[in-house]
Amino acid sequence: MHHENPIVTFLGLQFNLANVLMITVASAIVFLLAVLSTRRLAMKPTGMQNFMEWIMDFVKNIINSTMDWKDGGRFHVLGITIIMYIFVANMLGLPFSVVVDGVLWWKSPTADPAVTLTLATLIVGLSHYYGVKLKGTAAYGKEFFKPFWFMFPIKIIEEFANTLTLGLRLYGNIYAGEILLTLLAGGLATGVGGHLAAILPTLAWQGFSVFVGAIQAFIFTMLTMVYLSHKVSSDH
Amino acid sequence: MLTTSSLVLGAAAEHSGINTGDIVFQLAMFIVLMLLLKKFAWGPLMGIMKQREEHVAGEITAAENSRKEAAKLLEEQRNLLKEARNEAQSMMENARKQGDVQREEIIAAARAEAERLKEGAKLEIEQQKEKAVAAIREQVAHLSVLIASKVIEKELNAADQDKLINEYIQEAGDIR
C-alpha cells in the first residue's frame, strides 16, 4: 500500500506538500484549541479552562519529576506546546487518510521521519543551548568527560543516539499505526465479507492508536524534559 | 503527481531525497506556534493561575487574621464582662456597707439626741426642785420670824434673826 508523496522543490528545498499541509493543520488546531479555551479566563475555572489547566499541571508534574522547578520552569511553555502538538498530530491520521490520484494528502505529520527528527533535533539542540547558557561553557564541556575521560566518545554517540531514538520512536509508532490502518481499510476490505471482517480489527486498532498516540506524546515530552535536565541540572 | 505538477518549480522531485523543506517548515511552524501560544494562551492562563494562587494565599492570610482578630475580641469581651461583674459586685458591697454605716450613724444620732433630751429634762427637774426648795425656805423663814417673834416676844435685830432662822431651817431640813 505505497502512496506517492506530493513533493515540490522550492528555493532548492524539497517540500512534501502533504507534510506542509498537515503541519499547518495540526498547528492551527492546537492554536485554536488553546486560544478558544483560554478566551474567558476566570478565577473560578470552568469547562475548557479546567482542561487546559489540567494539561499545564500535567506538564508541570513531568518537569518536576525530572528537575528543579527553578531550572525547569522556563521549559513549561515548551512542554505544553510539545505535548499538545504531538498529540494532535498523532490523532490527525487516525480517523481517515485522504488519497488523491494515488497521492497521500491527509495523514499524521508525525508519521514522517523528517518531521519527528526535526522536533527531536530541536529538543537536543535546545538542551545544549540551555546547558551552555545556565551552567557556563566550562561546566558544560566538563560534562562530556564525566565520570571518566575515556567516556567522551560514548557521550558524543549518546547525543546522536538520543536524537535518533527520540525522533524515530515517535515516527515508528505512528507510521506503523497508519500502515496497519491503511491495510485494514484498503487491503482487507474487498467485497462485503471483507468489509464486515475489517470493521472489528479496524475499530480495535484505532482505539489502540489513540492510546499509542497519547502515550507517545507523553513519552516525547517526558524525554524532552529528561534530556534538558541532564544538561541543565548540576547534580549529575 | 498530476495535481501538483503546476507547483513543481525545480527538477522532478526525487522521492528518496531528504525533505529539507519539511524540516525548515516544521521548525519554523513549531517555533511560531510556541510563541503564539505563549502570547495568546499559555501566558494569560499562567497569569490567571498565578493570580488565583496569590488570591488563595491572600484569602488564607485574611482568614487567619480575622480568626486572630475574633479571638482577640472574644478575649476582650470576656475580660470586659468579668470586669463589669466584679464592678457590680463591688458596688453592691459598697452600697451594703454604706447602708450599714448610715444605719449605725442614724441610730447613734438618735441615741445621742435621746440622751441629750433626757439630760435636759433631768436638769430642768433639778432646777425646778431647787427653785421650789428655795421658795419653801423663804416661806418658812417668814413664817419662822413671825412665829418666833410671837413665841419669844423678843425683838431681834435682823442679823441675829437671819442666823437664828437658818439654824432652824437647817434643823428642819435634816429632820425632813
PDB file of N, CA, C and O in Angstrom, chain A residues 4-5 7 9-10 13-17 19-20 23-24 27 31 34 38-39 41 43 45 49 52-53 56 76 78 80-82 84-85 101 105 115 118 122, chain B residues 1 3-4 7-11 13-15 17-23 25-27 29-30 33-34 36-38 40-42 44-46 48-49 51-52 55:
ATOM      1  N   GLU A   4       2.118   7.718  -3.300  1.00  0.00           N
ATOM      2  CA  GLU A   4       3.053   8.747  -3.727  1.00  0.00           C
ATOM      3  C   GLU A   4       2.981   9.935  -2.774  1.00  0.00           C
ATOM      4  O   GLU A   4       1.980  10.156  -2.111  1.00  0.00           O
ATOM      5  N   ASN A   5       4.061  10.698  -2.723  1.00  0.00           N
ATOM      6  CA  ASN A   5       4.053  11.923  -1.932  1.00  0.00           C
ATOM      7  C   ASN A   5       4.081  13.127  -2.848  1.00  0.00           C
ATOM      8  O   ASN A   5       4.796  13.138  -3.851  1.00  0.00           O
ATOM      9  N   ILE A   7       5.578  15.963  -3.757  1.00  0.00           N
ATOM     10  CA  ILE A   7       6.827  16.669  -3.454  1.00  0.00           C
ATOM     11  C   ILE A   7       7.090  17.761  -4.476  1.00  0.00           C
ATOM     12  O   ILE A   7       6.939  17.554  -5.681  1.00  0.00           O
ATOM     13  N   THR A   9       9.927  21.149  -5.269  1.00  0.00           N
ATOM     14  CA  THR A   9      11.197  21.754  -4.872  1.00  0.00           C
ATOM     15  C   THR A   9      11.071  23.256  -5.025  1.00  0.00           C
ATOM     16  O   THR A   9      10.612  23.757  -6.059  1.00  0.00           O
ATOM     17  N   PHE A  10      11.427  23.944  -3.966  1.00  0.00           N
ATOM     18  CA  PHE A  10      11.266  25.394  -3.959  1.00  0.00           C
ATOM     19  C   PHE A  10      12.470  25.985  -3.260  1.00  0.00           C
ATOM     20  O   PHE A  10      12.823  25.592  -2.142  1.00  0.00           O
ATOM     21  N   LEU A  13      14.882  23.674  -1.764  1.00  0.00           N
ATOM     22  CA  LEU A  13      14.443  22.812  -0.668  1.00  0.00           C
ATOM     23  C   LEU A  13      13.313  21.923  -1.149  1.00  0.00           C
ATOM     24  O   LEU A  13      12.456  22.368  -1.914  1.00  0.00           O
ATOM     25  N   GLN A  14      13.365  20.672  -0.701  1.00  0.00           N
ATOM     26  CA  GLN A  14      12.306  19.738  -1.086  1.00  0.00           C
ATOM     27  C   GLN A  14      11.163  19.801  -0.106  1.00  0.00           C
ATOM     28  O   GLN A  14      11.352  19.559   1.087  1.00  0.00           O
ATOM     29  N   PHE A  15       9.994  20.136  -0.590  1.00  0.00           N
ATOM     30  CA  PHE A  15       8.809  20.176   0.275  1.00  0.00           C
ATOM     31  C   PHE A  15       7.898  19.012  -0.043  1.00  0.00           C
ATOM     32  O   PHE A  15       7.572  18.778  -1.202  1.00  0.00           O
ATOM     33  N   ASN A  16       7.497  18.282   1.002  1.00  0.00           N
ATOM     34  CA  ASN A  16       6.397  17.336   0.849  1.00  0.00           C
ATOM     35  C   ASN A  16       5.137  18.097   1.225  1.00  0.00           C
ATOM     36  O   ASN A  16       4.906  18.387   2.398  1.00  0.00           O
ATOM     37  N   LEU A  17       4.350  18.462   0.202  1.00  0.00           N
ATOM     38  CA  LEU A  17       3.206  19.344   0.463  1.00  0.00           C
ATOM     39  C   LEU A  17       2.212  18.736   1.442  1.00  0.00           C
ATOM     40  O   LEU A  17       1.541  19.450   2.174  1.00  0.00           O
ATOM     41  N   ASN A  19       3.007  17.001   4.076  1.00  0.00           N
ATOM     42  CA  ASN A  19       3.536  17.335   5.396  1.00  0.00           C
ATOM     43  C   ASN A  19       3.281  18.788   5.737  1.00  0.00           C
ATOM     44  O   ASN A  19       2.864  19.110   6.858  1.00  0.00           O
ATOM     45  N   VAL A  20       3.541  19.664   4.747  1.00  0.00           N
ATOM     46  CA  VAL A  20       3.309  21.094   4.980  1.00  0.00           C
ATOM     47  C   VAL A  20       1.862  21.325   5.373  1.00  0.00           C
ATOM     48  O   VAL A  20       1.559  22.040   6.347  1.00  0.00           O
ATOM     49  N   ILE A  23       1.178  19.739   8.899  1.00  0.00           N
ATOM     50  CA  ILE A  23       1.820  20.518   9.974  1.00  0.00           C
ATOM     51  C   ILE A  23       1.003  21.772  10.261  1.00  0.00           C
ATOM     52  O   ILE A  23       0.728  22.118  11.406  1.00  0.00           O
ATOM     53  N   THR A  24       0.585  22.411   9.165  1.00  0.00           N
ATOM     54  CA  THR A  24      -0.222  23.623   9.319  1.00  0.00           C
ATOM     55  C   THR A  24      -1.542  23.309  10.014  1.00  0.00           C
ATOM     56  O   THR A  24      -1.964  24.027  10.926  1.00  0.00           O
ATOM     57  N   SER A  27      -0.935  22.528  13.694  1.00  0.00           N
ATOM     58  CA  SER A  27      -0.619  23.759  14.422  1.00  0.00           C
ATOM     59  C   SER A  27      -1.862  24.605  14.610  1.00  0.00           C
ATOM     60  O   SER A  27      -2.104  25.150  15.697  1.00  0.00           O
ATOM     61  N   PHE A  31      -3.516  25.649  18.075  1.00  0.00           N
ATOM     62  CA  PHE A  31      -3.628  27.076  18.379  1.00  0.00           C
ATOM     63  C   PHE A  31      -5.072  27.458  18.691  1.00  0.00           C
ATOM     64  O   PHE A  31      -5.356  28.103  19.704  1.00  0.00           O
ATOM     65  N   ALA A  34      -6.244  25.963  21.998  1.00  0.00           N
ATOM     66  CA  ALA A  34      -5.673  26.644  23.168  1.00  0.00           C
ATOM     67  C   ALA A  34      -6.255  28.038  23.332  1.00  0.00           C
ATOM     68  O   ALA A  34      -6.614  28.450  24.437  1.00  0.00           O
ATOM     69  N   THR A  38      -8.973  29.524  26.276  1.00  0.00           N
ATOM     70  CA  THR A  38      -8.466  30.482  27.268  1.00  0.00           C
ATOM     71  C   THR A  38      -8.991  31.881  26.969  1.00  0.00           C
ATOM     72  O   THR A  38      -8.384  32.859  27.380  1.00  0.00           O
ATOM     73  N   ARG A  39     -10.127  31.938  26.259  1.00  0.00           N
ATOM     74  CA  ARG A  39     -10.685  33.260  25.955  1.00  0.00           C
ATOM     75  C   ARG A  39     -11.304  33.881  27.197  1.00  0.00           C
ATOM     76  O   ARG A  39     -11.083  35.020  27.531  1.00  0.00           O
ATOM     77  N   LEU A  41     -11.063  33.737  30.715  1.00  0.00           N
ATOM     78  CA  LEU A  41     -10.339  33.260  31.883  1.00  0.00           C
ATOM     79  C   LEU A  41     -11.038  33.767  33.133  1.00  0.00           C
ATOM     80  O   LEU A  41     -11.486  34.896  33.191  1.00  0.00           O
ATOM     81  N   MET A  43     -11.146  33.332  37.651  1.00  0.00           N
ATOM     82  CA  MET A  43     -10.504  32.799  38.852  1.00  0.00           C
ATOM     83  C   MET A  43     -11.084  31.433  39.197  1.00  0.00           C
ATOM     84  O   MET A  43     -10.394  30.540  39.664  1.00  0.00           O
ATOM     85  N   PRO A  45     -12.205  28.428  37.457  1.00  0.00           N
ATOM     86  CA  PRO A  45     -12.142  27.904  36.095  1.00  0.00           C
ATOM     87  C   PRO A  45     -13.357  27.053  35.754  1.00  0.00           C
ATOM     88  O   PRO A  45     -13.905  26.361  36.603  1.00  0.00           O
ATOM     89  N   GLN A  49     -11.196  25.740  30.298  1.00  0.00           N
ATOM     90  CA  GLN A  49     -10.091  26.301  31.083  1.00  0.00           C
ATOM     91  C   GLN A  49      -9.570  25.246  32.065  1.00  0.00           C
ATOM     92  O   GLN A  49      -8.368  25.113  32.273  1.00  0.00           O
ATOM     93  N   MET A  52      -7.351  22.877  30.142  1.00  0.00           N
ATOM     94  CA  MET A  52      -6.036  23.460  29.849  1.00  0.00           C
ATOM     95  C   MET A  52      -5.186  23.527  31.109  1.00  0.00           C
ATOM     96  O   MET A  52      -3.982  23.287  31.067  1.00  0.00           O
ATOM     97  N   GLU A  53      -5.826  23.863  32.212  1.00  0.00           N
ATOM     98  CA  GLU A  53      -5.068  23.930  33.463  1.00  0.00           C
ATOM     99  C   GLU A  53      -4.598  22.548  33.880  1.00  0.00           C
ATOM    100  O   GLU A  53      -3.508  22.385  34.433  1.00  0.00           O
ATOM    101  N   MET A  56      -1.566  21.894  31.889  1.00  0.00           N
ATOM    102  CA  MET A  56      -0.437  22.646  32.437  1.00  0.00           C
ATOM    103  C   MET A  56       0.116  21.957  33.674  1.00  0.00           C
ATOM    104  O   MET A  56       1.332  21.813  33.829  1.00  0.00           O
ATOM    105  N   HIS A  76       8.321  25.174  30.702  1.00  0.00           N
ATOM    106  CA  HIS A  76       6.899  24.846  30.846  1.00  0.00           C
ATOM    107  C   HIS A  76       6.142  25.057  29.542  1.00  0.00           C
ATOM    108  O   HIS A  76       5.441  24.171  29.065  1.00  0.00           O
ATOM    109  N   LEU A  78       7.340  25.304  26.528  1.00  0.00           N
ATOM    110  CA  LEU A  78       7.817  24.346  25.530  1.00  0.00           C
ATOM    111  C   LEU A  78       7.139  22.988  25.719  1.00  0.00           C
ATOM    112  O   LEU A  78       6.652  22.379  24.755  1.00  0.00           O
ATOM    113  N   ILE A  80       4.268  22.189  27.236  1.00  0.00           N
ATOM    114  CA  ILE A  80       2.834  22.170  26.914  1.00  0.00           C
ATOM    115  C   ILE A  80       2.628  22.168  25.412  1.00  0.00           C
ATOM    116  O   ILE A  80       1.794  21.435  24.878  1.00  0.00           O
ATOM    117  N   THR A  81       3.401  23.014  24.728  1.00  0.00           N
ATOM    118  CA  THR A  81       3.250  23.083  23.272  1.00  0.00           C
ATOM    119  C   THR A  81       3.600  21.741  22.637  1.00  0.00           C
ATOM    120  O   THR A  81       2.882  21.258  21.752  1.00  0.00           O
ATOM    121  N   ILE A  82       4.681  21.125  23.088  1.00  0.00           N
ATOM    122  CA  ILE A  82       5.094  19.845  22.509  1.00  0.00           C
ATOM    123  C   ILE A  82       4.040  18.780  22.715  1.00  0.00           C
ATOM    124  O   ILE A  82       3.627  18.085  21.779  1.00  0.00           O
ATOM    125  N   MET A  84       0.875  18.972  23.343  1.00  0.00           N
ATOM    126  CA  MET A  84      -0.371  19.187  22.617  1.00  0.00           C
ATOM    127  C   MET A  84      -0.188  19.025  21.124  1.00  0.00           C
ATOM    128  O   MET A  84      -1.001  18.403  20.447  1.00  0.00           O
ATOM    129  N   TYR A  85       0.919  19.561  20.620  1.00  0.00           N
ATOM    130  CA  TYR A  85       1.147  19.474  19.180  1.00  0.00           C
ATOM    131  C   TYR A  85       1.312  18.024  18.750  1.00  0.00           C
ATOM    132  O   TYR A  85       0.715  17.579  17.760  1.00  0.00           O
ATOM    133  N   ASP A 101      -5.605  10.780  -6.391  1.00  0.00           N
ATOM    134  CA  ASP A 101      -4.828  10.309  -7.548  1.00  0.00           C
ATOM    135  C   ASP A 101      -3.582   9.557  -7.117  1.00  0.00           C
ATOM    136  O   ASP A 101      -2.487   9.773  -7.644  1.00  0.00           O
ATOM    137  N   TRP A 105      -2.460  12.729   0.862  1.00  0.00           N
ATOM    138  CA  TRP A 105      -2.501  14.118   1.339  1.00  0.00           C
ATOM    139  C   TRP A 105      -2.743  14.214   2.832  1.00  0.00           C
ATOM    140  O   TRP A 105      -2.150  15.034   3.506  1.00  0.00           O
ATOM    141  N   VAL A 115       9.917  15.006   9.953  1.00  0.00           N
ATOM    142  CA  VAL A 115       9.221  15.873  10.913  1.00  0.00           C
ATOM    143  C   VAL A 115       9.624  15.525  12.340  1.00  0.00           C
ATOM    144  O   VAL A 115       9.985  16.395  13.143  1.00  0.00           O
ATOM    145  N   THR A 118      13.135  16.374  13.121  1.00  0.00           N
ATOM    146  CA  THR A 118      13.298  17.821  13.290  1.00  0.00           C
ATOM    147  C   THR A 118      12.980  18.227  14.719  1.00  0.00           C
ATOM    148  O   THR A 118      13.732  18.963  15.364  1.00  0.00           O
ATOM    149  N   LEU A 122      15.537  19.644  17.439  1.00  0.00           N
ATOM    150  CA  LEU A 122      15.228  20.904  18.112  1.00  0.00           C
ATOM    151  C   LEU A 122      15.404  20.750  19.624  1.00  0.00           C
ATOM    152  O   LEU A 122      16.031  21.577  20.285  1.00  0.00           O
TER     153      LEU A 122
ATOM    154  N   MET B   1       0.793  12.716  -9.212  1.00  0.00           N
ATOM    155  CA  MET B   1       1.567  13.947  -9.301  1.00  0.00           C
ATOM    156  C   MET B   1       0.890  14.962 -10.213  1.00  0.00           C
ATOM    157  O   MET B   1       1.358  16.070 -10.345  1.00  0.00           O
ATOM    158  N   THR B   3      -1.864  16.559  -9.818  1.00  0.00           N
ATOM    159  CA  THR B   3      -2.441  17.706  -9.119  1.00  0.00           C
ATOM    160  C   THR B   3      -1.391  18.711  -8.712  1.00  0.00           C
ATOM    161  O   THR B   3      -1.694  19.860  -8.480  1.00  0.00           O
ATOM    162  N   THR B   4      -0.177  18.247  -8.567  1.00  0.00           N
ATOM    163  CA  THR B   4       0.851  19.154  -8.054  1.00  0.00           C
ATOM    164  C   THR B   4       1.837  19.587  -9.123  1.00  0.00           C
ATOM    165  O   THR B   4       2.761  20.331  -8.850  1.00  0.00           O
ATOM    166  N   LEU B   7       2.827  23.078  -9.416  1.00  0.00           N
ATOM    167  CA  LEU B   7       3.596  23.677  -8.332  1.00  0.00           C
ATOM    168  C   LEU B   7       5.069  23.324  -8.398  1.00  0.00           C
ATOM    169  O   LEU B   7       5.887  23.892  -7.699  1.00  0.00           O
ATOM    170  N   VAL B   8       5.390  22.322  -9.205  1.00  0.00           N
ATOM    171  CA  VAL B   8       6.788  21.903  -9.260  1.00  0.00           C
ATOM    172  C   VAL B   8       7.604  22.961  -9.975  1.00  0.00           C
ATOM    173  O   VAL B   8       7.366  23.278 -11.138  1.00  0.00           O
ATOM    174  N   LEU B   9       8.529  23.519  -9.233  1.00  0.00           N
ATOM    175  CA  LEU B   9       9.313  24.600  -9.804  1.00  0.00           C
ATOM    176  C   LEU B   9      10.659  24.117 -10.295  1.00  0.00           C
ATOM    177  O   LEU B   9      11.151  24.560 -11.320  1.00  0.00           O
ATOM    178  N   GLY B  10      11.272  23.221  -9.524  1.00  0.00           N
ATOM    179  CA  GLY B  10      12.592  22.760  -9.909  1.00  0.00           C
ATOM    180  C   GLY B  10      12.523  21.504 -10.750  1.00  0.00           C
ATOM    181  O   GLY B  10      11.557  21.292 -11.482  1.00  0.00           O
ATOM    182  N   ALA B  11      13.530  20.735 -10.625  1.00  0.00           N
ATOM    183  CA  ALA B  11      13.576  19.480 -11.361  1.00  0.00           C
ATOM    184  C   ALA B  11      12.559  18.516 -10.770  1.00  0.00           C
ATOM    185  O   ALA B  11      11.968  18.785  -9.735  1.00  0.00           O
ATOM    186  N   ALA B  13      10.792  15.954  -8.676  1.00  0.00           N
ATOM    187  CA  ALA B  13      11.098  15.636  -7.282  1.00  0.00           C
ATOM    188  C   ALA B  13      11.558  14.201  -7.151  1.00  0.00           C
ATOM    189  O   ALA B  13      11.020  13.310  -7.765  1.00  0.00           O
ATOM    190  N   GLU B  14      12.576  14.023  -6.293  1.00  0.00           N
ATOM    191  CA  GLU B  14      13.035  12.657  -6.008  1.00  0.00           C
ATOM    192  C   GLU B  14      12.395  12.203  -4.718  1.00  0.00           C
ATOM    193  O   GLU B  14      12.411  12.896  -3.715  1.00  0.00           O
ATOM    194  N   HIS B  15      11.821  11.049  -4.727  1.00  0.00           N
ATOM    195  CA  HIS B  15      11.134  10.556  -3.528  1.00  0.00           C
ATOM    196  C   HIS B  15      12.116  10.066  -2.485  1.00  0.00           C
ATOM    197  O   HIS B  15      11.784   9.962  -1.317  1.00  0.00           O
ATOM    198  N   GLY B  17      14.943  11.509  -1.681  1.00  0.00           N
ATOM    199  CA  GLY B  17      15.727  12.566  -1.060  1.00  0.00           C
ATOM    200  C   GLY B  17      15.185  12.966   0.297  1.00  0.00           C
ATOM    201  O   GLY B  17      14.107  12.544   0.718  1.00  0.00           O
ATOM    202  N   ILE B  18      15.973  13.774   0.965  1.00  0.00           N
ATOM    203  CA  ILE B  18      15.535  14.274   2.268  1.00  0.00           C
ATOM    204  C   ILE B  18      14.645  15.478   2.059  1.00  0.00           C
ATOM    205  O   ILE B  18      14.956  16.365   1.255  1.00  0.00           O
ATOM    206  N   ASN B  19      13.528  15.506   2.803  1.00  0.00           N
ATOM    207  CA  ASN B  19      12.603  16.620   2.659  1.00  0.00           C
ATOM    208  C   ASN B  19      13.091  17.818   3.459  1.00  0.00           C
ATOM    209  O   ASN B  19      12.546  18.136   4.517  1.00  0.00           O
ATOM    210  N   THR B  20      14.113  18.453   2.942  1.00  0.00           N
ATOM    211  CA  THR B  20      14.704  19.583   3.674  1.00  0.00           C
ATOM    212  C   THR B  20      13.683  20.689   3.925  1.00  0.00           C
ATOM    213  O   THR B  20      13.702  21.336   4.962  1.00  0.00           O
ATOM    214  N   GLY B  21      12.810  20.867   2.953  1.00  0.00           N
ATOM    215  CA  GLY B  21      11.784  21.897   3.109  1.00  0.00           C
ATOM    216  C   GLY B  21      10.877  21.614   4.293  1.00  0.00           C
ATOM    217  O   GLY B  21      10.541  22.507   5.071  1.00  0.00           O
ATOM    218  N   ASP B  22      10.494  20.340   4.446  1.00  0.00           N
ATOM    219  CA  ASP B  22       9.639  19.950   5.576  1.00  0.00           C
ATOM    220  C   ASP B  22      10.314  20.292   6.887  1.00  0.00           C
ATOM    221  O   ASP B  22       9.686  20.754   7.832  1.00  0.00           O
ATOM    222  N   ILE B  23      11.631  20.007   6.929  1.00  0.00           N
ATOM    223  CA  ILE B  23      12.373  20.254   8.157  1.00  0.00           C
ATOM    224  C   ILE B  23      12.308  21.724   8.530  1.00  0.00           C
ATOM    225  O   ILE B  23      11.961  22.097   9.643  1.00  0.00           O
ATOM    226  N   PHE B  25      10.212  23.929   7.428  1.00  0.00           N
ATOM    227  CA  PHE B  25       8.829  24.346   7.682  1.00  0.00           C
ATOM    228  C   PHE B  25       8.378  23.925   9.077  1.00  0.00           C
ATOM    229  O   PHE B  25       7.775  24.699   9.820  1.00  0.00           O
ATOM    230  N   GLN B  26       8.687  22.665   9.398  1.00  0.00           N
ATOM    231  CA  GLN B  26       8.287  22.166  10.718  1.00  0.00           C
ATOM    232  C   GLN B  26       8.919  22.995  11.834  1.00  0.00           C
ATOM    233  O   GLN B  26       8.268  23.383  12.809  1.00  0.00           O
ATOM    234  N   LEU B  27      10.200  23.266  11.675  1.00  0.00           N
ATOM    235  CA  LEU B  27      10.937  24.034  12.676  1.00  0.00           C
ATOM    236  C   LEU B  27      10.312  25.418  12.852  1.00  0.00           C
ATOM    237  O   LEU B  27       9.979  25.829  13.967  1.00  0.00           O
ATOM    238  N   MET B  29       7.357  26.427  11.903  1.00  0.00           N
ATOM    239  CA  MET B  29       5.970  26.340  12.341  1.00  0.00           C
ATOM    240  C   MET B  29       5.894  26.094  13.833  1.00  0.00           C
ATOM    241  O   MET B  29       5.089  26.709  14.533  1.00  0.00           O
ATOM    242  N   PHE B  30       6.770  25.192  14.304  1.00  0.00           N
ATOM    243  CA  PHE B  30       6.710  24.857  15.732  1.00  0.00           C
ATOM    244  C   PHE B  30       7.091  26.065  16.588  1.00  0.00           C
ATOM    245  O   PHE B  30       6.436  26.363  17.585  1.00  0.00           O
ATOM    246  N   LEU B  33       4.333  28.551  16.433  1.00  0.00           N
ATOM    247  CA  LEU B  33       3.206  28.063  17.233  1.00  0.00           C
ATOM    248  C   LEU B  33       3.472  28.293  18.714  1.00  0.00           C
ATOM    249  O   LEU B  33       2.613  28.760  19.459  1.00  0.00           O
ATOM    250  N   MET B  34       4.705  27.966  19.130  1.00  0.00           N
ATOM    251  CA  MET B  34       5.043  28.100  20.544  1.00  0.00           C
ATOM    252  C   MET B  34       4.964  29.562  20.980  1.00  0.00           C
ATOM    253  O   MET B  34       4.399  29.872  22.023  1.00  0.00           O
ATOM    254  N   LEU B  36       3.263  32.021  19.562  1.00  0.00           N
ATOM    255  CA  LEU B  36       1.878  32.489  19.519  1.00  0.00           C
ATOM    256  C   LEU B  36       1.109  32.001  20.738  1.00  0.00           C
ATOM    257  O   LEU B  36       0.379  32.756  21.378  1.00  0.00           O
ATOM    258  N   LEU B  37       1.314  30.694  21.040  1.00  0.00           N
ATOM    259  CA  LEU B  37       0.587  30.130  22.173  1.00  0.00           C
ATOM    260  C   LEU B  37       1.025  30.796  23.471  1.00  0.00           C
ATOM    261  O   LEU B  37       0.209  31.063  24.338  1.00  0.00           O
ATOM    262  N   LYS B  38       2.315  31.070  23.545  1.00  0.00           N
ATOM    263  CA  LYS B  38       2.818  31.713  24.762  1.00  0.00           C
ATOM    264  C   LYS B  38       2.162  33.077  24.946  1.00  0.00           C
ATOM    265  O   LYS B  38       1.788  33.457  26.037  1.00  0.00           O
ATOM    266  N   PHE B  40      -0.754  34.155  23.418  1.00  0.00           N
ATOM    267  CA  PHE B  40      -2.212  34.226  23.439  1.00  0.00           C
ATOM    268  C   PHE B  40      -2.886  33.243  24.375  1.00  0.00           C
ATOM    269  O   PHE B  40      -4.035  33.446  24.751  1.00  0.00           O
ATOM    270  N   ALA B  41      -2.197  32.148  24.712  1.00  0.00           N
ATOM    271  CA  ALA B  41      -2.888  31.148  25.525  1.00  0.00           C
ATOM    272  C   ALA B  41      -2.177  30.864  26.841  1.00  0.00           C
ATOM    273  O   ALA B  41      -2.726  31.067  27.910  1.00  0.00           O
ATOM    274  N   TRP B  42      -0.928  30.395  26.736  1.00  0.00           N
ATOM    275  CA  TRP B  42      -0.267  29.945  27.984  1.00  0.00           C
ATOM    276  C   TRP B  42       0.044  31.108  28.906  1.00  0.00           C
ATOM    277  O   TRP B  42      -0.088  31.006  30.117  1.00  0.00           O
ATOM    278  N   PRO B  44      -1.550  34.144  29.364  1.00  0.00           N
ATOM    279  CA  PRO B  44      -2.714  34.533  30.156  1.00  0.00           C
ATOM    280  C   PRO B  44      -3.149  33.451  31.143  1.00  0.00           C
ATOM    281  O   PRO B  44      -3.502  33.747  32.274  1.00  0.00           O
ATOM    282  N   LEU B  45      -3.079  32.188  30.682  1.00  0.00           N
ATOM    283  CA  LEU B  45      -3.514  31.096  31.552  1.00  0.00           C
ATOM    284  C   LEU B  45      -2.606  30.991  32.782  1.00  0.00           C
ATOM    285  O   LEU B  45      -3.073  30.866  33.910  1.00  0.00           O
ATOM    286  N   MET B  46      -1.294  31.070  32.540  1.00  0.00           N
ATOM    287  CA  MET B  46      -0.359  31.042  33.677  1.00  0.00           C
ATOM    288  C   MET B  46      -0.592  32.234  34.581  1.00  0.00           C
ATOM    289  O   MET B  46      -0.516  32.130  35.795  1.00  0.00           O
ATOM    290  N   ILE B  48      -3.400  33.824  35.104  1.00  0.00           N
ATOM    291  CA  ILE B  48      -4.597  33.671  35.939  1.00  0.00           C
ATOM    292  C   ILE B  48      -4.358  32.619  37.014  1.00  0.00           C
ATOM    293  O   ILE B  48      -4.850  32.731  38.132  1.00  0.00           O
ATOM    294  N   MET B  49      -3.552  31.596  36.672  1.00  0.00           N
ATOM    295  CA  MET B  49      -3.277  30.573  37.688  1.00  0.00           C
ATOM    296  C   MET B  49      -2.450  31.160  38.824  1.00  0.00           C
ATOM    297  O   MET B  49      -2.678  30.877  39.988  1.00  0.00           O
ATOM    298  N   GLN B  51      -2.403  34.297  39.589  1.00  0.00           N
ATOM    299  CA  GLN B  51      -3.306  35.219  40.278  1.00  0.00           C
ATOM    300  C   GLN B  51      -4.175  34.480  41.278  1.00  0.00           C
ATOM    301  O   GLN B  51      -4.378  34.926  42.398  1.00  0.00           O
ATOM    302  N   ARG B  52      -4.664  33.314  40.832  1.00  0.00           N
ATOM    303  CA  ARG B  52      -5.514  32.528  41.715  1.00  0.00           C
ATOM    304  C   ARG B  52      -4.719  32.066  42.933  1.00  0.00           C
ATOM    305  O   ARG B  52      -5.200  32.109  44.054  1.00  0.00           O
ATOM    306  N   HIS B  55      -4.408  34.856  45.131  1.00  0.00           N
ATOM    307  CA  HIS B  55      -5.714  35.138  45.721  1.00  0.00           C
ATOM    308  C   HIS B  55      -5.975  34.183  46.881  1.00  0.00           C
ATOM    309  O   HIS B  55      -6.359  34.597  47.975  1.00  0.00           O
TER     310      HIS B  55
END
